[in-house]
Amino acid sequence: MTGERADLLAELRAARFFLRFTARDLTDEQAAARPTPSALCVGGLIKHVTGVERGWVDFFVEGAATSKDFDDMTAADFAARDNEFRMMPGETLAGVLAAYEEVARRTDEMVATLPDLDAKCPLPKAPWFQETHWSARRVLLHIIAETTQHAGHADIIREAIDGAKTMG
C-alpha cells in the first residue's frame, strides 16, 4: 500500500504503538490503578480506544444503524460507556491488549480494501457533530486523534504509577 492510505495507517499504527507501549510490564493491578485525580487507568484507556475504533469502523462498514442517536441513549448505555474507561473484575491487561490487536487488524483491513476514502456515511445525531456525514478519511483521522490523545493520558498515568515514560 502506498500514498494516503499508507500514510494514514502509519500514523494510526504509531499512535497505537505508543498507547500499547505505555502498558509494557504492568501487572493487571497496575493497569487498573488510578494514581491521578482522574478516574482514568491505563487498561481502561486501551479499552476505550478499542471501543472507539471498533465503533467507528462498525459505523462506517455497517452503517449508521450501529450507533444510537445521543438522545436515544439510555442510562445503561451511558454506564457501559463509563465502564469502557475501567478495568472490570476478571479483565486482564493481556485480554484488553488482545482485543485491541483484533480491532486494529480489522481497521487496517478496512483501510486497505475500502474503494474510496471520500465515501461518506451519515453521522448519528449528537450535540458535538456539526456535520451530518463523515468520509472514511475523516473517520480515520478521528480514530488517530482519539488514539493519540489517550496515549498521552496513559503516559501521564504510567509515570504516576512507577515513573516510567513512553518517551524520554
Coordinates of N, CA, C and O in Angstrom, one line a residue:
M1 N 0.8 -1.2 0.0 CA 0.0 0.0 0.0 C 0.9 1.2 0.0 O 1.9 1.3 0.7
T2 N 0.5 2.2 -0.8 CA 1.2 3.5 -0.9 C 0.3 4.7 -0.7 O -0.9 4.5 -0.6
G3 N 0.9 5.8 -0.8 CA 0.1 7.1 -0.8 C -0.6 7.4 0.5 O -0.1 7.1 1.6
E4 N -1.7 8.0 0.3 CA -2.5 8.5 1.5 C -2.9 7.4 2.5 O -2.8 7.5 3.7
R5 N -3.3 6.2 2.0 CA -3.7 5.1 2.8 C -2.5 4.7 3.7 O -2.7 4.4 4.9
A6 N -1.4 4.5 3.0 CA -0.2 4.1 3.8 C 0.2 5.2 4.8 O 0.5 4.8 6.0
D7 N 0.1 6.4 4.5 CA 0.4 7.5 5.5 C -0.6 7.5 6.7 O -0.2 7.6 7.8
L8 N -1.9 7.3 6.4 CA -2.9 7.3 7.4 C -2.6 6.1 8.4 O -2.7 6.2 9.6
L9 N -2.4 4.9 7.8 CA -2.1 3.7 8.6 C -0.8 3.9 9.4 O -0.7 3.4 10.5
A10 N 0.2 4.5 8.8 CA 1.5 4.7 9.5 C 1.2 5.5 10.8 O 1.7 5.2 11.8
E11 N 0.4 6.6 10.6 CA 0.1 7.4 11.8 C -0.7 6.7 12.8 O -0.4 6.8 14.0
L12 N -1.7 5.9 12.4 CA -2.5 5.2 13.3 C -1.7 4.1 14.0 O -1.8 3.9 15.2
R13 N -0.9 3.4 13.3 CA 0.0 2.4 13.9 C 1.0 3.0 14.9 O 1.2 2.4 15.9
A14 N 1.5 4.1 14.6 CA 2.4 4.8 15.6 C 1.7 5.2 16.8 O 2.2 4.9 17.9
A15 N 0.5 5.7 16.7 CA -0.3 6.1 17.9 C -0.6 4.8 18.7 O -0.6 4.8 19.9
R16 N -1.0 3.8 18.0 CA -1.3 2.5 18.7 C -0.1 2.0 19.5 O -0.2 1.5 20.6
F17 N 1.0 2.0 18.8 CA 2.3 1.6 19.4 C 2.5 2.3 20.7 O 2.8 1.7 21.8
F18 N 2.4 3.6 20.7 CA 2.7 4.4 21.9 C 1.7 4.1 23.0 O 2.1 4.0 24.2
L19 N 0.4 3.9 22.7 CA -0.5 3.5 23.7 C -0.2 2.2 24.3 O -0.2 2.0 25.5
R20 N 0.0 1.2 23.4 CA 0.4 -0.2 23.9 C 1.7 -0.1 24.7 O 1.8 -0.8 25.7
F21 N 2.7 0.6 24.2 CA 4.0 0.7 24.9 C 3.9 1.2 26.3 O 4.6 0.8 27.2
T22 N 2.9 2.1 26.5 CA 2.7 2.6 27.9 C 2.4 1.5 28.9 O 2.7 1.6 30.0
A23 N 1.7 0.5 28.4 CA 1.3 -0.6 29.3 C 2.4 -1.7 29.5 O 2.2 -2.6 30.3
R24 N 3.5 -1.5 28.9 CA 4.6 -2.6 29.0 C 4.9 -2.9 30.4 O 5.0 -2.0 31.3
D25 N 5.0 -4.1 30.7 CA 5.5 -4.6 32.0 C 4.6 -4.3 33.2 O 4.9 -4.5 34.3
L26 N 3.4 -3.8 32.9 CA 2.4 -3.6 34.0 C 1.7 -4.8 34.4 O 1.4 -5.7 33.6
T27 N 1.4 -5.0 35.7 CA 0.6 -6.0 36.2 C -0.9 -5.6 35.9 O -1.2 -4.5 35.6
D28 N -1.8 -6.6 36.0 CA -3.2 -6.3 35.9 C -3.6 -5.2 36.9 O -4.4 -4.3 36.6
E29 N -3.1 -5.3 38.1 CA -3.5 -4.3 39.2 C -3.0 -2.9 38.8 O -3.7 -1.9 39.0
Q30 N -1.7 -2.9 38.3 CA -1.2 -1.6 37.9 C -2.0 -1.0 36.7 O -2.3 0.2 36.6
A31 N -2.4 -1.9 35.7 CA -3.1 -1.4 34.6 C -4.5 -0.9 35.0 O -5.1 0.0 34.3
A32 N -5.0 -1.3 36.1 CA -6.3 -0.9 36.6 C -6.2 0.3 37.6 O -7.2 0.9 38.0
A33 N -5.0 0.6 38.0 CA -4.8 1.6 39.0 C -5.1 3.0 38.5 O -5.0 3.3 37.3
R34 N -5.6 3.9 39.4 CA -6.0 5.2 39.1 C -5.1 6.2 40.0 O -5.7 6.7 41.0
P35 N -3.9 6.3 39.7 CA -3.0 7.1 40.6 C -3.0 8.6 40.5 O -2.3 9.3 41.2
T36 N -3.9 9.1 39.6 CA -4.0 10.6 39.5 C -5.4 11.0 39.9 O -6.3 10.1 40.2
P37 N -5.7 12.2 40.1 CA -7.1 12.6 40.5 C -8.2 12.2 39.5 O -9.3 12.1 39.8
S38 N -7.8 11.9 38.3 CA -8.7 11.4 37.2 C -9.2 10.0 37.6 O -8.5 9.2 38.3
A39 N -10.3 9.6 37.0 CA -10.8 8.2 37.1 C -10.2 7.3 36.1 O -10.6 6.1 36.0
L40 N -9.2 7.8 35.3 CA -8.7 7.0 34.2 C -7.6 6.1 34.7 O -6.9 6.4 35.6
C41 N -7.5 4.9 34.0 CA -6.4 4.0 34.2 C -5.9 3.5 32.8 O -6.5 3.7 31.8
V42 N -4.6 3.0 32.8 CA -4.0 2.6 31.5 C -4.9 1.6 30.8 O -5.2 1.7 29.6
G43 N -5.3 0.5 31.5 CA -6.1 -0.5 30.9 C -7.4 0.0 30.4 O -7.9 -0.4 29.3
G44 N -8.0 0.9 31.1 CA -9.3 1.4 30.7 C -9.2 2.3 29.5 O -10.0 2.3 28.6
L45 N -8.1 3.1 29.4 CA -7.9 3.9 28.2 C -7.7 3.0 27.0 O -8.2 3.3 25.9
I46 N -7.0 1.9 27.1 CA -6.8 1.0 26.0 C -8.2 0.4 25.6 O -8.5 0.3 24.4
K47 N -9.0 0.0 26.6 CA -10.3 -0.5 26.4 C -11.2 0.6 25.6 O -11.9 0.3 24.7
H48 N -11.1 1.8 26.1 CA -11.9 2.9 25.5 C -11.5 3.1 24.0 O -12.3 3.2 23.1
V49 N -10.2 3.2 23.8 CA -9.7 3.4 22.4 C -10.1 2.2 21.5 O -10.5 2.4 20.4
T50 N -10.1 1.0 22.1 CA -10.5 -0.2 21.3 C -12.0 0.0 21.0 O -12.4 -0.3 19.8
G51 N -12.8 0.4 21.9 CA -14.3 0.6 21.7 C -14.5 1.7 20.7 O -15.4 1.5 19.8
V52 N -13.8 2.7 20.8 CA -13.9 3.9 19.8 C -13.6 3.4 18.4 O -14.4 3.6 17.5
E53 N -12.4 2.7 18.3 CA -12.0 2.3 17.0 C -13.0 1.3 16.4 O -13.4 1.3 15.2
R54 N -13.4 0.3 17.2 CA -14.4 -0.7 16.8 C -15.7 0.0 16.4 O -16.3 -0.3 15.3
G55 N -16.2 0.9 17.2 CA -17.5 1.6 16.9 C -17.4 2.4 15.6 O -18.4 2.3 14.8
W56 N -16.3 3.1 15.4 CA -16.3 3.9 14.1 C -16.1 3.0 12.9 O -16.7 3.3 11.9
V57 N -15.4 1.9 13.0 CA -15.3 1.0 11.9 C -16.6 0.3 11.6 O -17.1 0.2 10.5
D58 N -17.3 -0.1 12.7 CA -18.6 -0.7 12.5 C -19.6 0.3 11.8 O -20.3 0.0 10.9
F59 N -19.5 1.5 12.3 CA -20.3 2.6 11.8 C -20.1 2.8 10.3 O -21.0 2.9 9.5
F60 N -18.8 2.8 9.9 CA -18.5 3.0 8.5 C -18.8 1.8 7.6 O -19.4 2.0 6.5
V61 N -18.5 0.6 8.1 CA -18.7 -0.6 7.3 C -20.2 -1.0 7.3 O -20.7 -1.4 6.2
E62 N -20.8 -0.9 8.4 CA -22.2 -1.4 8.5 C -23.3 -0.4 8.5 O -24.4 -0.7 8.4
G63 N -22.9 0.9 8.6 CA -23.8 2.0 8.5 C -24.2 2.6 9.9 O -23.8 2.0 11.0
A64 N -24.9 3.6 9.8 CA -25.3 4.4 11.0 C -26.2 3.7 12.0 O -26.2 4.1 13.2
A65 N -26.8 2.6 11.6 CA -27.7 1.8 12.5 C -26.9 1.2 13.6 O -27.4 0.8 14.6
T66 N -25.5 1.2 13.5 CA -24.7 0.6 14.6 C -24.5 1.6 15.7 O -24.0 1.2 16.8
S67 N -24.9 2.8 15.5 CA -24.8 3.9 16.6 C -26.1 4.5 16.9 O -26.8 4.9 16.0
K68 N -26.4 4.7 18.2 CA -27.6 5.3 18.6 C -27.4 6.8 18.5 O -26.3 7.4 18.7
D69 N -28.5 7.5 18.2 CA -28.5 9.0 18.3 C -28.3 9.3 19.8 O -28.8 8.5 20.7
F70 N -27.7 10.4 20.1 CA -27.4 10.8 21.5 C -28.7 10.8 22.3 O -28.7 10.3 23.5
D71 N -29.7 11.4 21.8 CA -31.0 11.5 22.6 C -31.6 10.2 22.8 O -32.5 10.1 23.7
D72 N -31.2 9.1 22.1 CA -31.8 7.8 22.3 C -31.0 6.9 23.3 O -31.4 5.8 23.6
M73 N -29.9 7.4 23.8 CA -29.1 6.6 24.7 C -29.8 6.5 26.1 O -30.4 7.5 26.6
T74 N -29.7 5.4 26.7 CA -30.3 5.1 28.0 C -29.2 5.2 29.1 O -28.0 5.3 28.8
A75 N -29.7 5.1 30.3 CA -28.7 5.1 31.4 C -27.8 3.9 31.3 O -26.6 4.0 31.6
A76 N -28.3 2.8 30.9 CA -27.4 1.6 30.7 C -26.4 1.9 29.6 O -25.2 1.4 29.7
D77 N -26.7 2.6 28.5 CA -25.7 2.9 27.5 C -24.6 3.8 28.1 O -23.4 3.6 27.8
F78 N -25.0 4.8 28.9 CA -24.0 5.7 29.5 C -23.1 4.9 30.5 O -21.9 5.2 30.6
A79 N -23.7 4.0 31.2 CA -23.0 3.2 32.2 C -22.0 2.3 31.5 O -20.8 2.2 31.9
A80 N -22.4 1.7 30.4 CA -21.5 0.9 29.5 C -20.3 1.8 29.0 O -19.2 1.3 29.0
R81 N -20.6 3.0 28.6 CA -19.6 3.9 28.1 C -18.6 4.2 29.2 O -17.4 4.2 29.0
D82 N -19.1 4.5 30.4 CA -18.2 4.7 31.6 C -17.3 3.5 31.9 O -16.2 3.7 32.2
N83 N -17.9 2.3 31.8 CA -17.1 1.1 32.1 C -16.0 0.8 31.1 O -15.1 0.1 31.3
E84 N -16.1 1.5 29.9 CA -15.0 1.4 28.9 C -13.7 1.9 29.5 O -12.6 1.6 29.1
F85 N -13.8 2.9 30.4 CA -12.6 3.5 31.0 C -12.1 2.8 32.2 O -11.1 3.3 32.8
R86 N -12.6 1.7 32.5 CA -12.2 0.9 33.7 C -11.8 -0.5 33.4 O -12.4 -1.1 32.5
M87 N -10.9 -1.0 34.2 CA -10.7 -2.5 34.1 C -11.7 -3.1 35.0 O -11.7 -2.8 36.2
M88 N -12.6 -3.9 34.5 CA -13.6 -4.5 35.3 C -13.1 -5.8 35.9 O -12.1 -6.4 35.4
P89 N -13.8 -6.3 37.0 CA -13.4 -7.6 37.6 C -13.3 -8.7 36.6 O -14.2 -8.8 35.7
G90 N -12.2 -9.4 36.6 CA -12.0 -10.5 35.7 C -11.3 -10.1 34.4 O -10.8 -11.0 33.6
E91 N -11.2 -8.8 34.1 CA -10.4 -8.4 32.9 C -9.0 -8.4 33.2 O -8.5 -8.0 34.3
T92 N -8.2 -8.7 32.2 CA -6.7 -8.7 32.3 C -6.2 -7.7 31.3 O -6.8 -7.5 30.2
L93 N -5.0 -7.3 31.5 CA -4.3 -6.4 30.6 C -4.0 -7.2 29.3 O -4.2 -6.7 28.2
A94 N -3.6 -8.5 29.4 CA -3.4 -9.3 28.2 C -4.7 -9.4 27.4 O -4.6 -9.3 26.1
G95 N -5.8 -9.6 28.0 CA -7.1 -9.6 27.3 C -7.5 -8.3 26.6 O -7.9 -8.3 25.5
V96 N -7.2 -7.2 27.3 CA -7.5 -5.9 26.8 C -6.6 -5.6 25.5 O -7.1 -5.2 24.5
L97 N -5.3 -6.0 25.7 CA -4.4 -5.8 24.5 C -4.8 -6.7 23.4 O -4.7 -6.3 22.2
A98 N -5.2 -7.9 23.6 CA -5.6 -8.8 22.5 C -6.8 -8.3 21.8 O -6.9 -8.4 20.6
A99 N -7.8 -7.8 22.5 CA -9.0 -7.2 21.9 C -8.6 -6.0 21.0 O -9.1 -5.8 19.9
Y100 N -7.6 -5.2 21.5 CA -7.2 -4.0 20.8 C -6.5 -4.5 19.5 O -6.7 -3.9 18.4
E101 N -5.7 -5.5 19.6 CA -5.0 -6.0 18.4 C -6.0 -6.5 17.3 O -5.8 -6.3 16.1
E102 N -7.0 -7.2 17.8 CA -8.0 -7.7 16.8 C -8.8 -6.5 16.1 O -9.0 -6.5 14.9
V103 N -9.1 -5.5 16.9 CA -9.8 -4.3 16.3 C -8.9 -3.6 15.3 O -9.3 -3.2 14.2
A104 N -7.6 -3.5 15.7 CA -6.6 -2.9 14.8 C -6.5 -3.6 13.5 O -6.4 -3.0 12.4
R105 N -6.5 -4.9 13.6 CA -6.4 -5.7 12.3 C -7.6 -5.5 11.4 O -7.4 -5.3 10.2
R106 N -8.7 -5.4 12.0 CA -10.0 -5.1 11.2 C -9.9 -3.7 10.6 O -10.3 -3.6 9.4
T107 N -9.5 -2.8 11.4 CA -9.4 -1.4 10.8 C -8.4 -1.3 9.7 O -8.7 -0.7 8.6
D108 N -7.2 -1.9 9.9 CA -6.2 -1.9 8.8 C -6.7 -2.5 7.6 O -6.5 -2.1 6.5
E109 N -7.5 -3.6 7.7 CA -8.1 -4.3 6.6 C -9.1 -3.4 5.9 O -9.1 -3.3 4.6
M110 N -9.9 -2.7 6.6 CA -10.9 -1.8 6.0 C -10.2 -0.7 5.2 O -10.6 -0.4 4.1
V111 N -9.1 -0.1 5.8 CA -8.4 0.9 5.1 C -7.8 0.4 3.8 O -7.8 1.1 2.8
A112 N -7.3 -0.8 3.8 CA -6.6 -1.4 2.7 C -7.7 -1.7 1.6 O -7.3 -1.6 0.4
T113 N -8.9 -2.0 1.9 CA -9.8 -2.5 0.9 C -11.0 -1.6 0.6 O -11.7 -1.8 -0.4
L114 N -11.1 -0.5 1.3 CA -12.2 0.4 1.1 C -12.0 1.0 -0.3 O -10.9 1.6 -0.6
P115 N -13.0 1.0 -1.2 CA -12.8 1.5 -2.5 C -12.5 3.0 -2.6 O -11.7 3.5 -3.5
D116 N -13.0 3.8 -1.6 CA -12.9 5.3 -1.8 C -12.8 5.9 -0.4 O -13.8 5.8 0.4
L117 N -11.8 6.6 -0.1 CA -11.7 7.3 1.2 C -12.6 8.5 1.3 O -12.9 9.0 2.4
D118 N -13.1 8.9 0.2 CA -14.1 10.0 0.2 C -15.5 9.5 0.4 O -16.4 10.3 0.5
A119 N -15.7 8.2 0.4 CA -17.1 7.7 0.7 C -17.6 8.2 2.0 O -16.9 8.3 3.0
K120 N -18.9 8.6 2.0 CA -19.5 9.2 3.2 C -20.5 8.3 3.8 O -21.2 7.5 3.1
C121 N -20.7 8.5 5.1 CA -21.7 7.8 5.9 C -22.4 8.8 6.8 O -21.7 9.7 7.3
P122 N -23.7 8.8 7.0 CA -24.4 9.7 7.8 C -24.0 9.5 9.3 O -23.9 8.3 9.8
L123 N -23.8 10.6 10.0 CA -23.4 10.5 11.4 C -24.7 10.3 12.3 O -25.8 10.8 11.9
P124 N -24.6 9.7 13.4 CA -25.7 9.7 14.4 C -25.9 11.1 14.9 O -24.9 11.9 14.9
K125 N -27.1 11.4 15.4 CA -27.3 12.8 15.9 C -26.7 12.9 17.3 O -26.9 12.1 18.2
A126 N -25.9 13.9 17.5 CA -25.2 14.2 18.7 C -24.9 15.7 18.8 O -24.6 16.3 17.8
P127 N -24.9 16.3 20.0 CA -24.7 17.7 20.1 C -23.3 18.2 19.6 O -23.1 19.3 19.2
W128 N -22.3 17.3 19.6 CA -21.0 17.6 19.2 C -20.7 17.5 17.7 O -19.6 17.9 17.2
F129 N -21.6 17.0 16.9 CA -21.4 16.9 15.5 C -22.1 18.1 14.8 O -23.3 18.3 14.9
Q130 N -21.3 18.9 14.1 CA -21.8 20.0 13.3 C -22.2 19.5 11.9 O -23.1 20.1 11.3
E131 N -21.5 18.5 11.4 CA -21.8 17.9 10.1 C -22.8 16.8 10.2 O -23.1 16.3 11.3
T132 N -23.3 16.4 9.1 CA -24.3 15.3 9.0 C -23.7 14.0 8.5 O -24.2 13.0 8.7
H133 N -22.5 14.2 7.8 CA -21.8 13.0 7.2 C -20.3 13.1 7.4 O -19.8 14.2 7.4
W134 N -19.7 12.0 7.5 CA -18.2 12.0 7.6 C -17.7 11.0 6.5 O -18.3 10.0 6.2
S135 N -16.6 11.4 5.9 CA -15.9 10.4 4.9 C -15.1 9.4 5.7 O -14.9 9.6 6.9
A136 N -14.7 8.4 5.0 CA -13.9 7.3 5.6 C -12.6 8.0 6.1 O -12.1 7.7 7.2
R137 N -12.1 8.9 5.3 CA -10.9 9.7 5.7 C -11.1 10.4 7.0 O -10.2 10.3 7.9
R138 N -12.2 11.1 7.2 CA -12.5 11.8 8.4 C -12.6 10.8 9.6 O -12.2 11.1 10.7
V139 N -13.2 9.7 9.4 CA -13.3 8.7 10.4 C -11.9 8.2 10.9 O -11.6 8.2 12.1
L140 N -11.1 8.0 9.9 CA -9.7 7.6 10.3 C -8.9 8.7 11.0 O -8.2 8.4 12.0
L141 N -9.1 9.9 10.6 CA -8.4 11.0 11.3 C -9.0 11.1 12.7 O -8.2 11.4 13.6
H142 N -10.2 10.9 12.9 CA -10.8 10.9 14.2 C -10.2 9.8 15.1 O -9.9 10.0 16.3
I143 N -10.1 8.6 14.5 CA -9.5 7.5 15.3 C -8.1 7.8 15.7 O -7.7 7.5 16.8
I144 N -7.3 8.4 14.8 CA -5.9 8.7 15.0 C -5.9 9.8 16.2 O -5.1 9.6 17.1
A145 N -6.7 10.8 16.1 CA -6.8 11.8 17.1 C -7.1 11.3 18.5 O -6.5 11.6 19.5
E146 N -8.1 10.4 18.5 CA -8.6 9.8 19.8 C -7.5 8.9 20.4 O -7.2 9.0 21.6
T147 N -6.8 8.2 19.5 CA -5.7 7.3 20.0 C -4.5 8.1 20.5 O -4.0 7.8 21.6
T148 N -4.1 9.2 19.8 CA -3.0 10.0 20.3 C -3.4 10.7 21.6 O -2.5 10.8 22.5
Q149 N -4.6 11.2 21.7 CA -5.0 11.9 22.9 C -4.9 11.0 24.1 O -4.3 11.4 25.1
H150 N -5.4 9.8 24.0 CA -5.5 8.9 25.1 C -4.1 8.2 25.4 O -3.8 7.8 26.5
A151 N -3.3 8.2 24.3 CA -1.9 7.7 24.6 C -1.2 8.7 25.5 O -0.4 8.3 26.4
G152 N -1.4 10.0 25.3 CA -0.9 11.0 26.2 C -1.4 10.9 27.6 O -0.6 10.9 28.6
H153 N -2.7 10.6 27.8 CA -3.3 10.4 29.1 C -2.6 9.2 29.8 O -2.3 9.2 30.9
A154 N -2.5 8.1 29.0 CA -1.9 6.9 29.5 C -0.5 7.1 30.0 O 0.0 6.6 31.0
D155 N 0.3 7.9 29.2 CA 1.6 8.2 29.6 C 1.7 8.9 30.9 O 2.6 8.6 31.8
I156 N 0.9 9.8 31.2 CA 0.9 10.5 32.5 C 0.5 9.6 33.6 O 1.2 9.6 34.7
I157 N -0.5 8.7 33.4 CA -0.9 7.8 34.4 C 0.3 6.8 34.7 O 0.6 6.5 35.8
R158 N 0.9 6.3 33.6 CA 2.0 5.4 33.8 C 3.1 6.0 34.6 O 3.7 5.4 35.5
E159 N 3.5 7.3 34.3 CA 4.5 7.9 35.1 C 4.2 8.0 36.5 O 5.0 7.9 37.4
A160 N 2.9 8.2 36.8 CA 2.4 8.3 38.2 C 2.5 7.0 38.9 O 2.7 6.9 40.1
I161 N 2.4 5.9 38.1 CA 2.4 4.5 38.7 C 3.9 4.2 39.2 O 4.1 3.8 40.3
D162 N 4.8 4.3 38.2 CA 6.2 3.8 38.6 C 7.3 4.7 38.0 O 8.4 4.3 38.0
G163 N 6.9 5.8 37.5 CA 8.0 6.7 36.9 C 8.4 6.5 35.5 O 9.1 7.2 34.9
A164 N 7.9 5.3 34.9 CA 8.2 5.0 33.5 C 7.5 6.0 32.6 O 6.4 6.4 32.9
K165 N 8.2 6.3 31.5 CA 7.6 7.2 30.5 C 7.6 6.5 29.1 O 8.5 5.6 28.9
T166 N 6.7 6.9 28.3 CA 6.7 6.3 26.9 C 7.9 6.9 26.1 O 8.5 6.1 25.4
M167 N 8.2 8.1 26.3 CA 9.3 8.7 25.6 C 10.2 9.5 26.6 O 9.7 10.0 27.5
G168 N 11.5 9.6 26.2 CA 12.3 10.5 27.0 C 13.0 9.8 28.2 O 12.8 8.7 28.6

